[in-house]
Tab-separated table of C-alpha atoms in Angstrom:
chain	number	residue	atom	x	y	z
I	1	UNK	CA	13.905	7.894	8.375
I	2	UNK	CA	11.561	10.504	6.862
I	3	UNK	CA	8.045	11.303	7.966
I	4	UNK	CA	5.183	12.647	5.903
I	5	UNK	CA	1.692	13.856	6.766
I	6	UNK	CA	-0.955	12.893	4.231
I	7	UNK	CA	-4.320	11.320	3.630
I	8	UNK	CA	-4.910	8.600	1.058
I	9	UNK	CA	-8.006	8.008	-1.037
I	10	UNK	CA	-8.120	5.097	-3.452
I	11	UNK	CA	-10.484	3.004	-5.517
I	12	UNK	CA	-9.775	-0.693	-5.704
I	13	UNK	CA	-10.512	-4.190	-4.569
I	14	UNK	CA	-9.844	-5.960	-1.266
I	15	UNK	CA	-9.290	-9.574	-0.345
I	16	UNK	CA	-8.812	-11.408	2.935
I	17	UNK	CA	-5.654	-13.494	2.632
I	18	UNK	CA	-6.083	-16.558	4.822
I	19	UNK	CA	-2.471	-17.665	4.352
I	20	UNK	CA	-1.042	-14.199	4.977
I	21	UNK	CA	1.588	-12.363	2.964
I	22	UNK	CA	2.407	-15.428	0.852
I	23	UNK	CA	-0.800	-14.786	-1.149
I	24	UNK	CA	-0.059	-11.156	-2.063
I	25	UNK	CA	1.849	-11.890	-5.292
I	26	UNK	CA	-0.961	-14.177	-6.503
I	27	UNK	CA	-3.569	-11.500	-5.703
I	28	UNK	CA	-1.606	-8.901	-7.732
I	29	UNK	CA	-1.308	-11.395	-10.604
I	30	UNK	CA	-5.034	-12.124	-10.526
I	31	UNK	CA	-6.009	-8.435	-10.485
I	32	UNK	CA	-3.538	-7.667	-13.283
I	33	UNK	CA	-4.386	-10.566	-15.625
I	34	UNK	CA	-8.142	-10.055	-15.172
I	35	UNK	CA	-7.770	-6.479	-16.453
I	36	UNK	CA	-8.976	-4.987	-13.158
I	37	UNK	CA	-5.716	-3.108	-12.552
I	38	UNK	CA	-5.960	-1.368	-15.922
I	39	UNK	CA	-9.659	-0.648	-15.249
I	40	UNK	CA	-8.760	0.949	-11.912
I	41	UNK	CA	-6.127	3.084	-13.601
I	42	UNK	CA	-8.615	4.186	-16.274
I	43	UNK	CA	-11.312	4.857	-13.634
I	44	UNK	CA	-9.135	7.260	-11.652
I	45	UNK	CA	-9.845	10.920	-12.225
I	46	UNK	CA	-6.147	11.816	-11.749
I	47	UNK	CA	-3.686	12.373	-14.610
I	48	UNK	CA	-1.055	9.961	-13.279
I	49	UNK	CA	-2.493	7.830	-10.478
I	50	UNK	CA	-0.189	5.717	-8.327
I	51	UNK	CA	-0.874	2.062	-7.601
I	52	UNK	CA	-1.260	0.993	-3.971
I	53	UNK	CA	-0.978	-2.259	-2.067
I	54	UNK	CA	-2.323	-1.865	1.462
I	55	UNK	CA	-1.889	-4.529	4.129
I	56	UNK	CA	-4.251	-4.349	7.093
I	57	UNK	CA	-3.187	-6.837	9.733
I	58	UNK	CA	-5.963	-8.001	12.029
I	59	UNK	CA	-5.611	-10.512	14.876
I	60	UNK	CA	-6.882	-13.455	12.801
I	61	UNK	CA	-6.219	-12.467	9.196
I	62	UNK	CA	-4.661	-10.120	6.685
I	63	UNK	CA	-6.761	-7.934	4.435
I	64	UNK	CA	-4.974	-6.627	1.345
I	65	UNK	CA	-6.241	-3.833	-0.892
I	66	UNK	CA	-5.016	-3.177	-4.434
I	67	UNK	CA	-5.998	0.153	-5.903
I	68	UNK	CA	-5.135	3.505	-7.427
I	69	UNK	CA	-5.472	6.963	-5.951
I	70	UNK	CA	-8.518	8.885	-7.029
I	71	UNK	CA	-10.387	11.863	-5.631
I	72	UNK	CA	-13.705	10.485	-6.913
I	73	UNK	CA	-15.754	7.421	-5.959
I	74	UNK	CA	-16.109	4.597	-8.460
I	75	UNK	CA	-19.220	2.760	-9.572
I	76	UNK	CA	-17.106	-0.317	-10.379
I	77	UNK	CA	-14.636	-0.484	-7.473
I	78	UNK	CA	-14.749	-0.027	-3.723
I	79	UNK	CA	-13.540	3.268	-2.295
I	80	UNK	CA	-11.160	3.482	0.651
I	81	UNK	CA	-10.078	6.609	2.487
I	82	UNK	CA	-7.401	6.908	5.143
I	83	UNK	CA	-7.710	10.161	7.074
I	84	UNK	CA	-4.706	12.453	7.383
I	85	UNK	CA	-1.967	10.838	9.472
I	86	UNK	CA	1.771	10.986	10.025
I	87	UNK	CA	3.664	8.236	8.192
I	88	UNK	CA	7.213	6.942	8.267
I	89	UNK	CA	8.228	7.001	4.597
I	90	UNK	CA	10.838	4.769	2.961
I	91	UNK	CA	11.636	4.933	-0.768
I	92	UNK	CA	13.116	2.333	-3.077
I	93	UNK	CA	13.277	1.065	-6.627
I	94	UNK	CA	14.016	-2.087	-8.575
I	95	UNK	CA	12.400	-5.195	-10.033
I	96	UNK	CA	9.273	-6.340	-8.254
I	97	UNK	CA	8.506	-8.196	-6.079
I	98	UNK	CA	12.098	-8.739	-4.883
I	99	UNK	CA	12.969	-5.049	-4.465
I	100	UNK	CA	9.968	-4.231	-2.287
I	101	UNK	CA	10.428	-7.376	-0.183
I	102	UNK	CA	14.086	-6.474	0.394
I	103	UNK	CA	13.141	-2.940	1.470
I	104	UNK	CA	10.453	-4.280	3.836
I	105	UNK	CA	13.008	-6.553	5.476
I	106	UNK	CA	15.598	-3.772	5.699
I	107	UNK	CA	13.082	-1.371	7.308
I	108	UNK	CA	12.246	-3.780	10.098
I	109	UNK	CA	15.858	-4.832	10.664
I	110	UNK	CA	17.188	-1.268	10.801
I	111	UNK	CA	14.223	0.723	12.148
I	112	UNK	CA	11.796	-1.758	13.733
I	113	UNK	CA	12.477	-0.796	17.333
I	114	UNK	CA	12.447	2.922	16.535
I	115	UNK	CA	9.126	2.604	14.675
I	116	UNK	CA	7.555	0.638	17.527
I	117	UNK	CA	8.839	3.086	20.155
I	118	UNK	CA	7.574	6.211	18.382
I	119	UNK	CA	4.306	4.889	16.947
I	120	UNK	CA	1.106	5.987	18.688
I	121	UNK	CA	-0.439	2.685	17.660
I	122	UNK	CA	2.229	0.537	19.330
I	123	UNK	CA	1.239	-2.284	17.018
I	124	UNK	CA	1.681	-1.506	13.346
I	125	UNK	CA	-1.597	-2.700	11.877
I	126	UNK	CA	-1.217	-1.201	8.413
I	127	UNK	CA	1.527	-1.068	5.818
I	128	UNK	CA	1.127	0.837	2.550
I	129	UNK	CA	3.078	0.216	-0.632
I	130	UNK	CA	2.828	3.061	-3.159
I	131	UNK	CA	4.064	2.306	-6.686
I	132	UNK	CA	4.834	4.756	-9.471
I	133	UNK	CA	6.700	4.516	-12.778
I	134	UNK	CA	5.837	0.814	-12.599
I	135	UNK	CA	7.030	-1.472	-15.404
I	136	UNK	CA	7.659	-5.245	-15.488
I	137	UNK	CA	11.425	-4.738	-15.065
I	138	UNK	CA	11.724	-1.649	-12.858
I	139	UNK	CA	9.510	0.299	-10.467
I	140	UNK	CA	9.821	3.132	-7.999
I	141	UNK	CA	7.942	2.804	-4.729
I	142	UNK	CA	7.384	4.096	-1.230
I	143	UNK	CA	6.522	2.151	1.882
I	144	UNK	CA	4.419	4.055	4.403
I	145	UNK	CA	4.096	2.894	8.008
I	146	UNK	CA	1.851	4.855	10.395
I	147	UNK	CA	3.334	6.904	13.186
I	148	UNK	CA	-0.011	8.364	14.265
I	149	UNK	CA	-3.324	6.588	14.744
I	150	UNK	CA	-5.170	6.023	11.497
I	151	UNK	CA	-8.798	5.725	10.513
I	152	UNK	CA	-9.816	3.779	7.400
I	153	UNK	CA	-13.236	4.414	5.909
I	154	UNK	CA	-14.654	1.921	3.438
């Protein structure tokens, strides 16, 4: 299990998912087919921005953010910044969404107790999916889970 220290700044859109994780695929589809995902990509000031899916678990709901990294604010999209923190980092690749779901399951089966024991938060309230080289048939991705306390600014 690798760790990485980094901050994350993205532009994107957020949605509260009342039925939890089962709505994530539909949210991605909606953002993609509406052209918002391409707009986010074009709005980033970076040469090759990565796509992000960020789950923020709250006691009564799940907020999910779809975005791209950018060092600038956007007039079209919301900006989100996560201050520098230490993250457990897991890498994978394959056809989405199956490959990322399989890695999520594997992480918690193989490392769940270790993550919980060494996390300052004690309750993992955020999970970040970082996608790069994304195509319909194959994508590379990282899953980041906080080890240190995190602060999200919106």
